[in-house]
PDB file of C-alpha atoms in Angstrom:
ATOM      1  CA  UNK J   1     -91.099-206.356-159.869  1.00  0.00           C
ATOM      2  CA  UNK J   2     -93.024-206.616-156.830  1.00  0.00           C
ATOM      3  CA  UNK J   3     -92.632-203.910-153.541  1.00  0.00           C
ATOM      4  CA  UNK J   4     -90.788-207.166-151.945  1.00  0.00           C
ATOM      5  CA  UNK J   5     -87.981-207.446-154.158  1.00  0.00           C
ATOM      6  CA  UNK J   6     -87.621-203.074-154.620  1.00  0.00           C
ATOM      7  CA  UNK J   7     -87.430-203.253-150.553  1.00  0.00           C
ATOM      8  CA  UNK J   8     -84.673-205.797-151.085  1.00  0.00           C
ATOM      9  CA  UNK J   9     -82.797-204.168-153.886  1.00  0.00           C
ATOM     10  CA  UNK J  10     -82.972-200.626-151.493  1.00  0.00           C
ATOM     11  CA  UNK J  11     -81.741-202.661-148.560  1.00  0.00           C
ATOM     12  CA  UNK J  12     -78.949-204.435-149.891  1.00  0.00           C
ATOM     13  CA  UNK J  13     -77.378-201.861-152.247  1.00  0.00           C
ATOM     14  CA  UNK J  14     -77.663-198.767-148.961  1.00  0.00           C
ATOM     15  CA  UNK J  15     -75.705-201.274-146.880  1.00  0.00           C
ATOM     16  CA  UNK J  16     -73.093-201.274-149.700  1.00  0.00           C
ATOM     17  CA  UNK J  17     -73.076-198.093-150.377  1.00  0.00           C
ATOM     18  CA  UNK J  18     -72.676-197.855-147.031  1.00  0.00           C
ATOM     19  CA  UNK J  19     -69.428-200.028-146.899  1.00  0.00           C
ATOM     20  CA  UNK J  20     -67.743-198.524-149.188  1.00  0.00           C
ATOM     21  CA  UNK J  21     -68.177-195.067-148.031  1.00  0.00           C
ATOM     22  CA  UNK J  22     -66.682-196.490-145.129  1.00  0.00           C
ATOM     23  CA  UNK J  23     -63.467-198.024-146.703  1.00  0.00           C
ATOM     24  CA  UNK J  24     -63.172-194.967-148.996  1.00  0.00           C
ATOM     25  CA  UNK J  25     -63.288-192.727-145.212  1.00  0.00           C
ATOM     26  CA  UNK J  26     -60.942-194.948-143.962  1.00  0.00           C
ATOM     27  CA  UNK J  27     -58.490-194.569-146.889  1.00  0.00           C
ATOM     28  CA  UNK J  28     -58.869-190.505-146.703  1.00  0.00           C
ATOM     29  CA  UNK J  29     -58.554-189.750-143.019  1.00  0.00           C
ATOM     30  CA  UNK J  30     -55.023-190.153-141.206  1.00  0.00           C
ATOM     31  CA  UNK J  31     -55.116-190.268-138.171  1.00  0.00           C
ATOM     32  CA  UNK J  32     -56.216-193.664-136.534  1.00  0.00           C
ATOM     33  CA  UNK J  33     -58.513-191.943-134.005  1.00  0.00           C
ATOM     34  CA  UNK J  34     -60.142-190.321-137.333  1.00  0.00           C
ATOM     35  CA  UNK J  35     -60.454-194.007-139.014  1.00  0.00           C
ATOM     36  CA  UNK J  36     -62.057-195.622-135.667  1.00  0.00           C
ATOM     37  CA  UNK J  37     -65.197-193.070-137.098  1.00  0.00           C
ATOM     38  CA  UNK J  38     -65.535-195.347-139.500  1.00  0.00           C
ATOM     39  CA  UNK J  39     -66.234-198.520-138.034  1.00  0.00           C
ATOM     40  CA  UNK J  40     -70.163-197.006-137.256  1.00  0.00           C
ATOM     41  CA  UNK J  41     -71.213-197.099-140.508  1.00  0.00           C
ATOM     42  CA  UNK J  42     -69.397-200.432-141.291  1.00  0.00           C
ATOM     43  CA  UNK J  43     -72.000-201.800-138.994  1.00  0.00           C
ATOM     44  CA  UNK J  44     -74.815-199.945-140.297  1.00  0.00           C
ATOM     45  CA  UNK J  45     -74.064-201.663-143.572  1.00  0.00           C
ATOM     46  CA  UNK J  46     -74.452-204.984-142.200  1.00  0.00           C
ATOM     47  CA  UNK J  47     -77.309-204.644-140.433  1.00  0.00           C
ATOM     48  CA  UNK J  48     -78.915-203.131-143.880  1.00  0.00           C
ATOM     49  CA  UNK J  49     -77.739-205.674-145.519  1.00  0.00           C
ATOM     50  CA  UNK J  50     -78.728-208.858-143.356  1.00  0.00           C
ATOM     51  CA  UNK J  51     -82.287-206.880-143.459  1.00  0.00           C
ATOM     52  CA  UNK J  52     -82.178-207.552-146.830  1.00  0.00           C
ATOM     53  CA  UNK J  53     -81.144-210.871-146.677  1.00  0.00           C
ATOM     54  CA  UNK J  54     -84.314-211.488-143.724  1.00  0.00           C
ATOM     55  CA  UNK J  55     -86.732-209.435-146.245  1.00  0.00           C
ATOM     56  CA  UNK J  56     -85.247-212.349-148.981  1.00  0.00           C
ATOM     57  CA  UNK J  57     -85.491-215.031-147.237  1.00  0.00           C
ATOM     58  CA  UNK J  58     -88.111-214.539-144.521  1.00  0.00           C
ATOM     59  CA  UNK J  59     -88.183-215.975-141.093  1.00  0.00           C
ATOM     60  CA  UNK J  60     -86.002-219.202-142.399  1.00  0.00           C
ATOM     61  CA  UNK J  61     -82.712-220.802-141.199  1.00  0.00           C
ATOM     62  CA  UNK J  62     -80.817-218.356-143.283  1.00  0.00           C
ATOM     63  CA  UNK J  63     -82.645-214.873-142.625  1.00  0.00           C
ATOM     64  CA  UNK J  64     -82.417-215.768-138.581  1.00  0.00           C
ATOM     65  CA  UNK J  65     -78.710-216.390-138.942  1.00  0.00           C
ATOM     66  CA  UNK J  66     -78.602-213.267-140.774  1.00  0.00           C
ATOM     67  CA  UNK J  67     -80.498-211.733-137.404  1.00  0.00           C
ATOM     68  CA  UNK J  68     -78.039-213.119-135.459  1.00  0.00           C
ATOM     69  CA  UNK J  69     -75.173-211.357-137.397  1.00  0.00           C
ATOM     70  CA  UNK J  70     -76.781-208.355-137.395  1.00  0.00           C
ATOM     71  CA  UNK J  71     -77.366-208.018-133.484  1.00  0.00           C
ATOM     72  CA  UNK J  72     -73.460-209.373-132.904  1.00  0.00           C
ATOM     73  CA  UNK J  73     -72.291-206.875-135.050  1.00  0.00           C
ATOM     74  CA  UNK J  74     -74.488-204.221-133.324  1.00  0.00           C
ATOM     75  CA  UNK J  75     -73.188-205.606-129.673  1.00  0.00           C
ATOM     76  CA  UNK J  76     -69.450-206.268-130.507  1.00  0.00           C
ATOM     77  CA  UNK J  77     -68.453-203.415-133.019  1.00  0.00           C
ATOM     78  CA  UNK J  78     -68.364-200.314-130.878  1.00  0.00           C
ATOM     79  CA  UNK J  79     -66.881-202.658-127.964  1.00  0.00           C
ATOM     80  CA  UNK J  80     -63.733-203.387-130.076  1.00  0.00           C
ATOM     81  CA  UNK J  81     -63.660-199.701-131.619  1.00  0.00           C
ATOM     82  CA  UNK J  82     -63.935-198.344-127.492  1.00  0.00           C
ATOM     83  CA  UNK J  83     -60.772-200.815-126.603  1.00  0.00           C
ATOM     84  CA  UNK J  84     -59.361-199.551-129.783  1.00  0.00           C
ATOM     85  CA  UNK J  85     -59.416-195.984-129.986  1.00  0.00           C
ATOM     86  CA  UNK J  86     -58.379-196.381-125.324  1.00  0.00           C
ATOM     87  CA  UNK J  87     -55.065-198.051-126.873  1.00  0.00           C
ATOM     88  CA  UNK J  88     -54.241-196.159-129.550  1.00  0.00           C
ATOM     89  CA  UNK J  89     -54.497-193.530-126.513  1.00  0.00           C
ATOM     90  CA  UNK J  90     -52.085-195.532-124.207  1.00  0.00           C
ATOM     91  CA  UNK J  91     -49.884-195.875-126.983  1.00  0.00           C
ATOM     92  CA  UNK J  92     -49.385-192.175-127.755  1.00  0.00           C
ATOM     93  CA  UNK J  93     -49.568-190.964-124.266  1.00  0.00           C
ATOM     94  CA  UNK J  94     -49.224-193.399-121.493  1.00  0.00           C
ATOM     95  CA  UNK J  95     -52.298-193.508-120.255  1.00  0.00           C
ATOM     96  CA  UNK J  96     -55.556-193.378-121.407  1.00  0.00           C
ATOM     97  CA  UNK J  97     -56.683-190.702-118.615  1.00  0.00           C
ATOM     98  CA  UNK J  98     -56.953-187.208-118.979  1.00  0.00           C
ATOM     99  CA  UNK J  99     -53.230-185.664-118.708  1.00  0.00           C
ATOM    100  CA  UNK J 100     -52.292-182.257-116.796  1.00  0.00           C
ATOM    101  CA  UNK J 101     -51.353-180.661-120.093  1.00  0.00           C
ATOM    102  CA  UNK J 102     -54.635-181.418-122.296  1.00  0.00           C
ATOM    103  CA  UNK J 103     -56.852-178.060-121.390  1.00  0.00           C
ATOM    104  CA  UNK J 104     -60.310-179.614-120.844  1.00  0.00           C
ATOM    105  CA  UNK J 105     -62.841-178.595-118.160  1.00  0.00           C
ATOM    106  CA  UNK J 106     -64.406-181.437-115.784  1.00  0.00           C
ATOM    107  CA  UNK J 107     -67.075-180.319-113.943  1.00  0.00           C
ATOM    108  CA  UNK J 108     -66.978-181.800-110.136  1.00  0.00           C
ATOM    109  CA  UNK J 109     -70.012-183.598-109.159  1.00  0.00           C
TER     110      UNK J 109
ATOM    111  CA  UNK N   1     -77.658-208.425-158.364  1.00  0.00           C
ATOM    112  CA  UNK N   2     -76.420-210.221-155.522  1.00  0.00           C
ATOM    113  CA  UNK N   3     -73.111-211.755-156.773  1.00  0.00           C
ATOM    114  CA  UNK N   4     -73.004-207.691-158.271  1.00  0.00           C
ATOM    115  CA  UNK N   5     -73.265-206.501-154.371  1.00  0.00           C
ATOM    116  CA  UNK N   6     -70.661-209.388-153.418  1.00  0.00           C
ATOM    117  CA  UNK N   7     -68.452-208.279-155.747  1.00  0.00           C
ATOM    118  CA  UNK N   8     -68.723-204.026-155.129  1.00  0.00           C
ATOM    119  CA  UNK N   9     -68.212-205.222-151.613  1.00  0.00           C
ATOM    120  CA  UNK N  10     -64.894-206.984-152.334  1.00  0.00           C
ATOM    121  CA  UNK N  11     -63.423-203.744-154.019  1.00  0.00           C
ATOM    122  CA  UNK N  12     -64.069-202.804-150.361  1.00  0.00           C
ATOM    123  CA  UNK N  13     -60.739-204.713-149.522  1.00  0.00           C
ATOM    124  CA  UNK N  14     -58.081-202.463-151.391  1.00  0.00           C
ATOM    125  CA  UNK N  15     -58.698-199.593-149.461  1.00  0.00           C
ATOM    126  CA  UNK N  16     -58.419-201.705-146.254  1.00  0.00           C
ATOM    127  CA  UNK N  17     -55.055-203.453-147.637  1.00  0.00           C
ATOM    128  CA  UNK N  18     -53.840-199.995-148.505  1.00  0.00           C
ATOM    129  CA  UNK N  19     -54.038-198.417-145.218  1.00  0.00           C
ATOM    130  CA  UNK N  20     -52.623-201.755-143.496  1.00  0.00           C
ATOM    131  CA  UNK N  21     -50.034-201.489-145.415  1.00  0.00           C
ATOM    132  CA  UNK N  22     -49.011-198.147-145.262  1.00  0.00           C
ATOM    133  CA  UNK N  23     -50.754-196.659-141.685  1.00  0.00           C
ATOM    134  CA  UNK N  24     -49.280-197.015-138.514  1.00  0.00           C
ATOM    135  CA  UNK N  25     -50.813-200.026-136.312  1.00  0.00           C
ATOM    136  CA  UNK N  26     -53.261-198.589-134.521  1.00  0.00           C
ATOM    137  CA  UNK N  27     -54.664-197.475-137.911  1.00  0.00           C
ATOM    138  CA  UNK N  28     -54.096-201.109-139.632  1.00  0.00           C
ATOM    139  CA  UNK N  29     -55.910-202.714-136.470  1.00  0.00           C
ATOM    140  CA  UNK N  30     -58.766-200.139-137.319  1.00  0.00           C
ATOM    141  CA  UNK N  31     -58.697-201.262-141.139  1.00  0.00           C
ATOM    142  CA  UNK N  32     -58.485-204.871-139.918  1.00  0.00           C
ATOM    143  CA  UNK N  33     -61.882-204.265-138.212  1.00  0.00           C
ATOM    144  CA  UNK N  34     -63.250-202.973-141.389  1.00  0.00           C
ATOM    145  CA  UNK N  35     -61.959-206.118-143.562  1.00  0.00           C
ATOM    146  CA  UNK N  36     -63.544-208.222-140.928  1.00  0.00           C
ATOM    147  CA  UNK N  37     -66.658-206.504-141.172  1.00  0.00           C
ATOM    148  CA  UNK N  38     -66.950-206.582-145.062  1.00  0.00           C
ATOM    149  CA  UNK N  39     -66.080-210.474-145.046  1.00  0.00           C
ATOM    150  CA  UNK N  40     -68.886-210.855-143.091  1.00  0.00           C
ATOM    151  CA  UNK N  41     -70.932-209.007-145.167  1.00  0.00           C
ATOM    152  CA  UNK N  42     -69.727-210.739-148.223  1.00  0.00           C
ATOM    153  CA  UNK N  43     -70.541-214.295-147.249  1.00  0.00           C
ATOM    154  CA  UNK N  44     -73.746-212.818-146.283  1.00  0.00           C
ATOM    155  CA  UNK N  45     -74.555-211.903-149.821  1.00  0.00           C
ATOM    156  CA  UNK N  46     -72.522-214.883-151.419  1.00  0.00           C
ATOM    157  CA  UNK N  47     -74.943-217.082-149.483  1.00  0.00           C
ATOM    158  CA  UNK N  48     -78.321-215.798-150.810  1.00  0.00           C
ATOM    159  CA  UNK N  49     -76.436-215.373-154.532  1.00  0.00           C
ATOM    160  CA  UNK N  50     -75.715-219.240-154.266  1.00  0.00           C
ATOM    161  CA  UNK N  51     -78.336-220.224-152.452  1.00  0.00           C
ATOM    162  CA  UNK N  52     -76.144-222.247-150.261  1.00  0.00           C
ATOM    163  CA  UNK N  53     -76.559-222.450-146.089  1.00  0.00           C
ATOM    164  CA  UNK N  54     -72.938-222.937-145.332  1.00  0.00           C
ATOM    165  CA  UNK N  55     -71.597-219.354-146.441  1.00  0.00           C
ATOM    166  CA  UNK N  56     -73.764-217.316-143.250  1.00  0.00           C
ATOM    167  CA  UNK N  57     -72.970-219.876-141.399  1.00  0.00           C
ATOM    168  CA  UNK N  58     -69.349-219.116-141.808  1.00  0.00           C
ATOM    169  CA  UNK N  59     -70.564-215.495-141.155  1.00  0.00           C
ATOM    170  CA  UNK N  60     -71.892-216.502-137.833  1.00  0.00           C
ATOM    171  CA  UNK N  61     -68.930-218.201-136.910  1.00  0.00           C
ATOM    172  CA  UNK N  62     -66.277-215.291-138.255  1.00  0.00           C
ATOM    173  CA  UNK N  63     -68.286-212.200-136.936  1.00  0.00           C
ATOM    174  CA  UNK N  64     -67.739-212.899-133.196  1.00  0.00           C
ATOM    175  CA  UNK N  65     -64.408-214.416-133.799  1.00  0.00           C
ATOM    176  CA  UNK N  66     -62.707-211.880-135.699  1.00  0.00           C
ATOM    177  CA  UNK N  67     -63.683-209.623-132.682  1.00  0.00           C
ATOM    178  CA  UNK N  68     -62.331-211.327-130.542  1.00  0.00           C
ATOM    179  CA  UNK N  69     -58.846-211.841-132.163  1.00  0.00           C
ATOM    180  CA  UNK N  70     -59.121-207.724-132.494  1.00  0.00           C
ATOM    181  CA  UNK N  71     -59.567-207.418-128.838  1.00  0.00           C
ATOM    182  CA  UNK N  72     -56.534-210.044-128.955  1.00  0.00           C
ATOM    183  CA  UNK N  73     -54.305-207.578-130.991  1.00  0.00           C
ATOM    184  CA  UNK N  74     -55.763-204.358-129.101  1.00  0.00           C
ATOM    185  CA  UNK N  75     -54.350-206.082-125.690  1.00  0.00           C
ATOM    186  CA  UNK N  76     -50.776-206.573-127.432  1.00  0.00           C
ATOM    187  CA  UNK N  77     -51.219-202.975-128.864  1.00  0.00           C
ATOM    188  CA  UNK N  78     -51.494-201.664-124.960  1.00  0.00           C
ATOM    189  CA  UNK N  79     -49.251-203.774-123.307  1.00  0.00           C
ATOM    190  CA  UNK N  80     -46.618-202.296-126.358  1.00  0.00           C
ATOM    191  CA  UNK N  81     -46.019-198.869-124.772  1.00  0.00           C
TER     192      UNK N  81
END
């Protein structure tokens, strides 16, 4: 087993483990905002799997597309998570802004 | 090895499906986001497992489209209030 194959194995199974842990966490959590936290390990799992594909296939057409998928996921996943968190708050409280009944101190700059 | 990884990733759809069926709408959308990411991962792994390029083309197309589709659902969720 070459070093390259070991690196591919480690990256691939680390990515798979992260994805499965994210799914498990999604199931265990109760609140929507808590479940949203598990989108980021899932995105990181995609990056690890894409890196495994890149190491396996080198900078070929498949490797380059795997890299593209990793970049798209890294850019898009936080956007969607943020939008979904904002929409959840709007659904629960009517407005995403801080309410008068929420005891949070804000520093005025 | 790659087929085993694809099978392991496919098992992740079960918790996502349970959350989609049983939880409220925002939780279901979060689960759908995760399911979309899982599909992209499965397609990438299957591409290497079967050595067929079209699988990764599907993944490249699906990755931004699933995000755009989720943003459309999020927009409806905001207006639902």
